[in-house]
mmCIF file of C-alpha atoms in Angstrom:
data_model
loop_
_atom_site.group_PDB
_atom_site.id
_atom_site.type_symbol
_atom_site.label_atom_id
_atom_site.label_comp_id
_atom_site.label_asym_id
_atom_site.label_seq_id
_atom_site.Cartn_x
_atom_site.Cartn_y
_atom_site.Cartn_z
ATOM 1 C CA MET A 1 8.726 28.353 -10.080
ATOM 2 C CA SER A 2 6.351 26.757 -12.621
ATOM 3 C CA ALA A 3 2.900 28.141 -13.286
ATOM 4 C CA ALA A 4 1.312 24.917 -12.043
ATOM 5 C CA THR A 5 3.226 25.072 -8.796
ATOM 6 C CA ALA A 6 2.492 28.767 -8.312
ATOM 7 C CA ASN A 7 -1.203 28.264 -8.919
ATOM 8 C CA SER A 8 -1.324 25.341 -6.506
ATOM 9 C CA ILE A 9 0.516 27.293 -3.808
ATOM 10 C CA ALA A 10 -1.901 30.190 -4.162
ATOM 11 C CA CYS A 11 -4.852 27.968 -3.288
ATOM 12 C CA SER A 12 -6.365 28.074 0.160
ATOM 13 C CA ALA A 13 -5.860 25.054 2.395
ATOM 14 C CA ARG A 14 -9.650 24.725 2.274
ATOM 15 C CA THR A 15 -9.972 24.636 -1.500
ATOM 16 C CA ARG A 16 -13.029 22.575 -2.489
ATOM 17 C CA SER A 17 -13.120 20.004 -5.299
ATOM 18 C CA ARG A 18 -14.245 21.246 -8.682
ATOM 19 C CA SER A 19 -15.124 19.564 -11.954
ATOM 20 C CA ILE A 20 -12.646 19.945 -14.817
ATOM 21 C CA ASP A 21 -12.767 17.764 -17.959
ATOM 22 C CA ARG A 22 -14.748 15.100 -16.107
ATOM 23 C CA ALA A 23 -12.123 15.003 -13.350
ATOM 24 C CA ARG A 24 -12.307 15.907 -9.686
ATOM 25 C CA SER A 25 -9.194 17.889 -8.781
ATOM 26 C CA ARG A 26 -8.165 19.054 -5.347
ATOM 27 C CA SER A 27 -5.082 21.077 -4.419
ATOM 28 C CA ILE A 28 -4.155 21.758 -0.826
ATOM 29 C CA ALA A 29 -1.416 24.226 0.111
ATOM 30 C CA ARG A 30 0.179 25.118 3.418
ATOM 31 C CA ALA A 31 2.301 28.207 4.038
ATOM 32 C CA LEU A 32 5.359 28.193 6.282
ATOM 33 C CA THR A 33 3.294 29.327 9.279
ATOM 34 C CA LYS A 34 1.224 26.159 8.884
ATOM 35 C CA LEU A 35 4.158 23.792 8.936
ATOM 36 C CA ASP A 36 4.794 22.049 12.252
ATOM 37 C CA PRO A 37 1.366 20.354 12.396
ATOM 38 C CA PRO A 38 -0.446 20.171 15.751
ATOM 39 C CA ALA A 39 -0.692 16.959 17.756
ATOM 40 C CA SER A 40 -4.235 16.281 16.558
ATOM 41 C CA ASP A 41 -3.089 16.303 12.921
ATOM 42 C CA LEU A 42 -0.093 14.122 13.738
ATOM 43 C CA GLU A 43 -2.314 11.476 15.308
ATOM 44 C CA GLY A 44 -4.309 11.133 12.116
ATOM 45 C CA PHE A 45 -1.167 11.251 10.000
ATOM 46 C CA ASP A 46 0.408 8.477 12.056
ATOM 47 C CA LYS A 47 -2.580 6.228 11.356
ATOM 48 C CA GLU A 48 -2.060 6.849 7.637
ATOM 49 C CA ILE A 49 1.644 5.979 7.510
ATOM 50 C CA ARG A 50 2.462 3.687 10.484
ATOM 51 C CA PHE A 51 3.162 0.524 8.491
ATOM 52 C CA GLU A 52 5.810 -1.575 6.825
ATOM 53 C CA TRP A 53 6.064 -0.545 3.173
ATOM 54 C CA ILE A 54 7.770 -2.786 0.605
ATOM 55 C CA GLY A 55 8.816 -2.183 -2.975
ATOM 56 C CA HIS A 56 11.837 -1.067 -4.942
ATOM 57 C CA THR A 57 14.109 1.956 -5.007
ATOM 58 C CA ALA A 58 16.423 3.417 -7.621
ATOM 59 C CA ALA A 59 18.596 6.502 -8.054
ATOM 60 C CA PHE A 60 18.227 8.805 -11.058
ATOM 61 C CA ASP A 61 20.247 11.603 -12.610
ATOM 62 C CA ALA A 62 18.521 14.843 -11.612
ATOM 63 C CA ARG A 63 18.699 16.291 -15.132
ATOM 64 C CA THR A 64 18.392 13.339 -17.507
ATOM 65 C CA GLY A 65 16.461 10.820 -15.438
ATOM 66 C CA GLU A 66 18.905 8.061 -16.308
ATOM 67 C CA ALA A 67 18.858 5.309 -13.700
ATOM 68 C CA GLU A 68 22.019 4.528 -11.765
ATOM 69 C CA VAL A 69 23.308 0.966 -12.195
ATOM 70 C CA LEU A 70 23.830 -1.125 -9.062
ATOM 71 C CA PRO A 71 27.492 -1.773 -8.172
ATOM 72 C CA SER A 72 28.790 -4.982 -9.738
ATOM 73 C CA TYR A 73 29.952 -6.429 -6.431
ATOM 74 C CA VAL A 74 26.371 -6.823 -5.169
ATOM 75 C CA VAL A 75 24.951 -8.254 -8.390
ATOM 76 C CA PRO A 76 24.825 -12.062 -8.731
ATOM 77 C CA PRO A 77 27.231 -13.324 -11.454
ATOM 78 C CA ALA A 78 24.334 -14.774 -13.430
ATOM 79 C CA PHE A 79 23.162 -11.290 -14.390
ATOM 80 C CA ALA A 80 26.595 -10.423 -15.812
ATOM 81 C CA GLU A 81 26.581 -13.669 -17.785
ATOM 82 C CA TRP A 82 23.227 -12.699 -19.254
ATOM 83 C CA GLY A 83 24.462 -9.160 -19.975
ATOM 84 C CA VAL A 84 21.843 -7.683 -17.647
ATOM 85 C CA GLU A 85 22.468 -4.542 -15.571
ATOM 86 C CA LEU A 86 20.337 -3.977 -12.484
ATOM 87 C CA THR A 87 19.020 -0.546 -11.521
ATOM 88 C CA ASP A 88 16.459 -1.394 -8.806
ATOM 89 C CA TRP A 89 17.024 -2.397 -5.204
ATOM 90 C CA GLN A 90 14.321 -4.338 -3.407
ATOM 91 C CA SER A 91 13.411 -2.210 -0.387
ATOM 92 C CA GLN A 92 11.441 -2.009 2.832
ATOM 93 C CA CYS A 93 10.579 1.087 4.846
ATOM 94 C CA SER A 94 9.317 1.162 8.431
ATOM 95 C CA THR A 95 7.453 4.446 8.899
ATOM 96 C CA ALA A 96 5.806 6.009 11.956
ATOM 97 C CA VAL A 97 5.414 9.222 13.908
ATOM 98 C CA SER A 98 7.701 9.227 16.942
ATOM 99 C CA GLY A 99 7.024 12.116 19.299
ATOM 100 C CA ARG A 100 7.419 15.270 17.241
ATOM 101 C CA ALA A 101 9.270 13.585 14.400
ATOM 102 C CA LEU A 102 8.709 11.336 11.419
ATOM 103 C CA TYR A 103 10.656 8.103 11.790
ATOM 104 C CA ALA A 104 11.607 6.278 8.587
ATOM 105 C CA LYS A 105 13.954 3.293 8.470
ATOM 106 C CA ASP A 106 14.888 2.190 4.969
ATOM 107 C CA ALA A 107 16.463 -1.158 4.161
ATOM 108 C CA ARG A 108 17.855 -2.279 0.818
ATOM 109 C CA PHE A 109 18.261 -5.968 0.088
ATOM 110 C CA VAL A 110 21.030 -7.849 -1.708
ATOM 111 C CA PRO A 111 19.781 -8.836 -5.190
ATOM 112 C CA VAL A 112 19.066 -12.513 -5.807
ATOM 113 C CA VAL A 113 18.465 -14.654 -8.871
ATOM 114 C CA GLY A 114 14.895 -15.860 -9.077
ATOM 115 C CA CYS A 115 12.666 -16.078 -6.039
ATOM 116 C CA GLU A 116 14.181 -17.293 -2.806
ATOM 117 C CA ALA A 117 11.403 -16.593 -0.347
ATOM 118 C CA ASP A 118 13.507 -17.001 2.786
ATOM 119 C CA ALA A 119 16.732 -15.501 1.510
ATOM 120 C CA SER A 120 16.333 -11.777 2.174
ATOM 121 C CA THR A 121 19.680 -10.289 3.137
ATOM 122 C CA VAL A 122 19.898 -6.634 4.140
ATOM 123 C CA TYR A 123 22.559 -4.750 2.191
ATOM 124 C CA ASP A 124 22.275 -1.522 4.160
ATOM 125 C CA LYS A 125 19.944 0.523 6.345
ATOM 126 C CA GLU A 126 19.296 4.241 6.627
ATOM 127 C CA VAL A 127 17.323 5.917 9.392
ATOM 128 C CA ASP A 128 15.784 9.388 9.146
ATOM 129 C CA LEU A 129 14.245 11.215 12.095
ATOM 130 C CA ILE A 130 12.622 14.303 10.614
ATOM 131 C CA SER A 131 11.334 17.042 12.898
ATOM 132 C CA VAL A 132 7.746 17.982 12.177
ATOM 133 C CA ASP A 133 8.807 21.640 12.405
ATOM 134 C CA SER A 134 9.757 21.465 8.721
ATOM 135 C CA MET A 135 6.990 19.152 7.583
ATOM 136 C CA ALA A 136 3.781 19.652 5.667
ATOM 137 C CA ILE A 137 1.339 16.732 5.792
ATOM 138 C CA GLU A 138 -1.891 15.787 4.064
ATOM 139 C CA GLU A 139 -3.704 12.425 3.961
ATOM 140 C CA GLY A 140 -0.593 10.258 4.094
ATOM 141 C CA CYS A 141 1.429 12.646 1.935
ATOM 142 C CA TYR A 142 4.248 14.821 3.220
ATOM 143 C CA SER A 143 7.209 16.978 2.304
ATOM 144 C CA ALA A 144 10.073 18.094 4.515
ATOM 145 C CA HIS A 145 13.538 19.592 4.684
ATOM 146 C CA TYR A 146 16.039 18.103 7.115
ATOM 147 C CA VAL A 147 19.687 17.209 7.658
ATOM 148 C CA ASP A 148 20.299 13.523 6.975
ATOM 149 C CA SER A 149 22.631 11.122 8.782
ATOM 150 C CA LYS A 150 25.516 12.161 6.512
ATOM 151 C CA GLY A 151 25.084 15.842 7.333
ATOM 152 C CA HIS A 152 23.485 16.809 4.009
ATOM 153 C CA GLU A 153 20.539 19.189 3.758
ATOM 154 C CA THR A 154 17.862 17.011 2.205
ATOM 155 C CA VAL A 155 14.463 17.566 0.615
ATOM 156 C CA THR A 156 11.977 14.708 0.710
ATOM 157 C CA HIS A 157 8.498 14.106 -0.672
ATOM 158 C CA CYS A 158 5.948 11.331 -0.258
ATOM 159 C CA VAL A 159 2.658 10.946 -2.128
ATOM 160 C CA THR A 160 0.201 8.200 -1.181
ATOM 161 C CA THR A 161 -2.898 6.906 -2.945
ATOM 162 C CA ALA A 162 -6.206 7.568 -1.222
ATOM 163 C CA PRO A 163 -7.567 4.800 1.023
ATOM 164 C CA GLY A 164 -9.673 2.259 -0.835
ATOM 165 C CA THR A 165 -8.554 3.362 -4.306
ATOM 166 C CA THR A 166 -5.736 0.850 -4.798
ATOM 167 C CA GLU A 167 -5.164 -2.590 -3.355
ATOM 168 C CA PRO A 168 -2.735 -2.522 -1.713
ATOM 169 C CA ARG A 169 -2.389 1.165 -0.880
ATOM 170 C CA MET A 170 0.623 2.584 -2.697
ATOM 171 C CA ARG A 171 3.005 5.474 -2.313
ATOM 172 C CA VAL A 172 6.019 7.047 -4.008
ATOM 173 C CA ARG A 173 8.812 8.818 -2.148
ATOM 174 C CA ALA A 174 11.720 10.977 -3.295
ATOM 175 C CA LYS A 175 14.862 12.349 -1.682
ATOM 176 C CA HIS A 176 17.500 14.696 -3.015
ATOM 177 C CA ARG A 177 20.118 17.043 -1.626
ATOM 178 C CA ALA A 178 18.965 20.634 -1.233
ATOM 179 C CA ASP A 179 22.090 21.839 -3.049
ATOM 180 C CA GLY A 180 21.196 19.747 -6.100
ATOM 181 C CA LEU A 181 24.289 17.557 -5.963
ATOM 182 C CA GLY A 182 24.017 13.819 -6.416
ATOM 183 C CA THR A 183 21.078 11.778 -7.594
ATOM 184 C CA VAL A 184 17.361 11.839 -6.926
ATOM 185 C CA ARG A 185 16.350 8.670 -5.109
ATOM 186 C CA ILE A 186 12.882 7.301 -5.751
ATOM 187 C CA TRP A 187 10.925 4.606 -3.897
ATOM 188 C CA ARG A 188 7.737 2.959 -5.178
ATOM 189 C CA GLU A 189 6.115 1.063 -2.326
ATOM 190 C CA ALA A 190 3.018 -0.840 -1.244
ATOM 191 C CA LEU A 191 1.554 -1.091 2.234
ATOM 192 C CA ASP A 192 2.576 -4.558 3.411
ATOM 193 C CA ASP A 193 1.952 -5.025 7.134
ATOM 194 C CA GLU A 194 1.547 -3.394 10.513
ATOM 195 C CA PHE A 195 4.549 -1.443 11.797
ATOM 196 C CA THR A 196 7.229 -3.753 13.252
ATOM 197 C CA ASP A 197 10.269 -1.481 12.848
ATOM 198 C CA GLY A 198 11.673 -3.969 10.367
ATOM 199 C CA GLY A 199 11.155 -6.909 12.695
ATOM 200 C CA VAL A 200 9.768 -8.950 9.807
ATOM 201 C CA LEU A 201 11.653 -8.627 6.532
ATOM 202 C CA ALA A 202 10.080 -8.873 3.108
ATOM 203 C CA SER A 203 10.878 -11.993 1.109
ATOM 204 C CA SER A 204 13.313 -11.792 -1.778
ATOM 205 C CA CYS A 205 10.369 -12.393 -4.121
ATOM 206 C CA GLY A 206 9.766 -8.661 -3.870
ATOM 207 C CA GLY A 207 6.269 -8.691 -2.428
ATOM 208 C CA ASN A 208 3.262 -7.399 -4.349
ATOM 209 C CA SER A 209 3.584 -7.259 -8.135
ATOM 210 C CA ALA A 210 2.131 -3.723 -8.072
ATOM 211 C CA VAL A 211 5.501 -2.480 -6.863
ATOM 212 C CA ALA A 212 7.820 -4.672 -8.927
ATOM 213 C CA LYS A 213 11.030 -3.282 -10.402
ATOM 214 C CA PHE A 214 10.292 -0.055 -12.241
ATOM 215 C CA ALA A 215 13.470 1.849 -13.161
ATOM 216 C CA GLU A 216 14.071 -0.054 -16.406
ATOM 217 C CA GLY A 217 10.564 0.510 -17.783
ATOM 218 C CA ALA A 218 9.304 2.975 -20.362
ATOM 219 C CA ARG A 219 9.417 6.571 -19.141
ATOM 220 C CA ASP A 220 5.679 7.065 -19.487
ATOM 221 C CA ALA A 221 4.872 9.518 -16.695
ATOM 222 C CA PHE A 222 3.821 12.478 -18.828
ATOM 223 C CA ASP A 223 1.523 10.387 -21.027
ATOM 224 C CA VAL A 224 -0.128 8.741 -18.020
ATOM 225 C CA ALA A 225 -0.547 12.070 -16.225
ATOM 226 C CA ARG A 226 -2.208 13.622 -19.274
ATOM 227 C CA ARG A 227 -4.705 10.775 -19.394
ATOM 228 C CA VAL A 228 -5.664 10.794 -15.718
ATOM 229 C CA ASP A 229 -5.325 14.529 -14.963
ATOM 230 C CA PRO A 230 -5.585 16.542 -18.207
ATOM 231 C CA SER A 231 -6.042 19.866 -16.424
ATOM 232 C CA TYR A 232 -2.680 19.712 -14.623
ATOM 233 C CA ASP A 233 0.289 21.349 -16.362
ATOM 234 C CA ILE A 234 3.481 19.470 -15.539
ATOM 235 C CA PRO A 235 6.447 21.881 -15.678
ATOM 236 C CA SER A 236 8.355 21.734 -18.966
ATOM 237 C CA ASP A 237 11.637 21.052 -17.151
ATOM 238 C CA ALA A 238 10.287 18.112 -15.148
ATOM 239 C CA VAL A 239 11.832 14.674 -15.680
ATOM 240 C CA ALA A 240 9.667 11.707 -16.681
ATOM 241 C CA LEU A 241 10.351 8.294 -15.166
ATOM 242 C CA PRO A 242 8.702 4.894 -15.615
ATOM 243 C CA ALA A 243 5.606 3.767 -13.687
ATOM 244 C CA GLY A 244 3.896 7.158 -13.957
ATOM 245 C CA ILE A 245 6.485 8.905 -11.762
ATOM 246 C CA TRP A 246 7.996 12.313 -12.477
ATOM 247 C CA PHE A 247 10.113 14.792 -10.551
ATOM 248 C CA ARG A 248 11.466 18.299 -10.816
ATOM 249 C CA VAL A 249 14.565 19.641 -9.069
ATOM 250 C CA VAL A 250 15.775 23.179 -9.807
ATOM 251 C CA VAL A 251 18.494 24.611 -7.551
ATOM 252 C CA ASN A 252 19.813 28.161 -7.960
ATOM 253 C CA GLU A 253 23.146 29.715 -7.029
ATOM 254 C CA ASP A 254 21.589 31.634 -4.134
ATOM 255 C CA GLY A 255 20.493 28.357 -2.504
ATOM 256 C CA SER A 256 16.842 28.617 -3.476
ATOM 257 C CA TYR A 257 15.201 25.535 -4.918
ATOM 258 C CA ASP A 258 12.000 24.346 -6.548
ATOM 259 C CA SER A 259 11.284 20.669 -6.007
ATOM 260 C CA ALA A 260 8.344 18.453 -6.925
ATOM 261 C CA LEU A 261 7.363 14.797 -7.081
ATOM 262 C CA GLY A 262 4.448 13.482 -9.127
ATOM 263 C CA TYR A 263 2.817 10.072 -9.400
ATOM 264 C CA ALA A 264 0.149 9.268 -11.980
ATOM 265 C CA HIS A 265 -1.521 5.937 -11.206
ATOM 266 C CA GLU A 266 -3.436 4.893 -14.292
ATOM 267 C CA GLU A 267 -5.440 1.996 -12.875
ATOM 268 C CA SER A 268 -7.041 4.136 -10.163
ATOM 269 C CA LYS A 269 -7.034 7.318 -12.296
ATOM 270 C CA GLN A 270 -5.149 9.317 -9.660
ATOM 271 C CA HIS A 271 -2.488 11.980 -10.016
ATOM 272 C CA LEU A 272 -0.638 12.996 -6.860
ATOM 273 C CA VAL A 273 1.852 15.856 -6.588
ATOM 274 C CA SER A 274 3.958 17.244 -3.740
ATOM 275 C CA ALA A 275 5.749 20.544 -4.372
ATOM 276 C CA ARG A 276 8.166 22.453 -2.178
ATOM 277 C CA ALA A 277 10.063 25.668 -2.958
ATOM 278 C CA ARG A 278 12.210 28.004 -0.912
ATOM 279 C CA ALA A 279 13.162 31.563 -1.766
ATOM 280 C CA GLY A 280 16.741 31.661 -0.464
ATOM 281 C CA ALA A 281 19.556 29.768 1.191
ATOM 282 C CA ASP A 282 17.565 28.779 4.274
ATOM 283 C CA GLU A 283 14.076 27.592 5.178
ATOM 284 C CA SER A 284 12.805 30.976 6.399
ATOM 285 C CA SER A 285 10.641 31.405 3.291
ATOM 286 C CA VAL A 286 9.118 28.180 1.995
ATOM 287 C CA ASP A 287 6.033 27.384 -0.078
ATOM 288 C CA VAL A 288 4.589 23.872 -0.005
ATOM 289 C CA SER A 289 1.586 22.302 -1.707
ATOM 290 C CA PHE A 290 -0.121 19.004 -2.428
ATOM 291 C CA HIS A 291 -2.285 18.190 -5.422
ATOM 292 C CA ARG A 292 -4.559 15.173 -5.652
ATOM 293 C CA SER A 293 -6.888 14.460 -8.552
ATOM 294 C CA ARG A 294 -8.998 11.479 -9.470
ATOM 295 C CA THR A 295 -10.919 11.059 -12.701
ATOM 296 C CA ALA A 296 -14.621 10.497 -12.167
#
């Protein structure tokens, strides 16, 4: 476990803001006994996340951060003629609390050439129903461990900008298998509309420019994070992505893991981090934490 993660986990859930290098930094940690949030917390959390979120998603190699190229059979021929490979899917996520679970329905759209506002075609959908027993939540952010629809143990993170700090409100999500196999999937999304469970699909124009395609950009996350949150030490084995996003996935032979997602948003001077680590092959010993800083 990194020093930054360990220090964040050691903080009390009531840690107060403090001034460091002209920045206000706040870390909030919850131990395993404080997972499974009470109904009162879930009500507030639902108000933070119950929306349609639109943006783009891409899959990245867990060690190198290289983006996975979309399969050729879904890419319009024009891109091949231009010698262009696509790495981003346009996406939409319907998110809400349903009973004692987080409901998230993800849709990916078939790529199009140009902007065809009425031409959105769903390529596939994926639905997660994540029990709150394994969840930690904080101001629209969360992390959880669950078994996905394919039967894989999965770790997920979501970090969301504070209300009123970005327009629209933005968030970044990550998913990866708990055993470390496969890719790390990343979503960068903007709040688009009230929750409709996907009843209204985003246009193929891709919605707000704040969440345009990102996977092909410069991998600037560490530089951005240093500018907006100089006091935070990103682990040396973390992987930098474009758009201020970084992640860390370390999985050991005994089944333990150390997982983190970070998002440095330069325009609003925010740095958001969700970290989750377990000590063995099951979830009986788990440390979770959230870090949120904003430069004054």
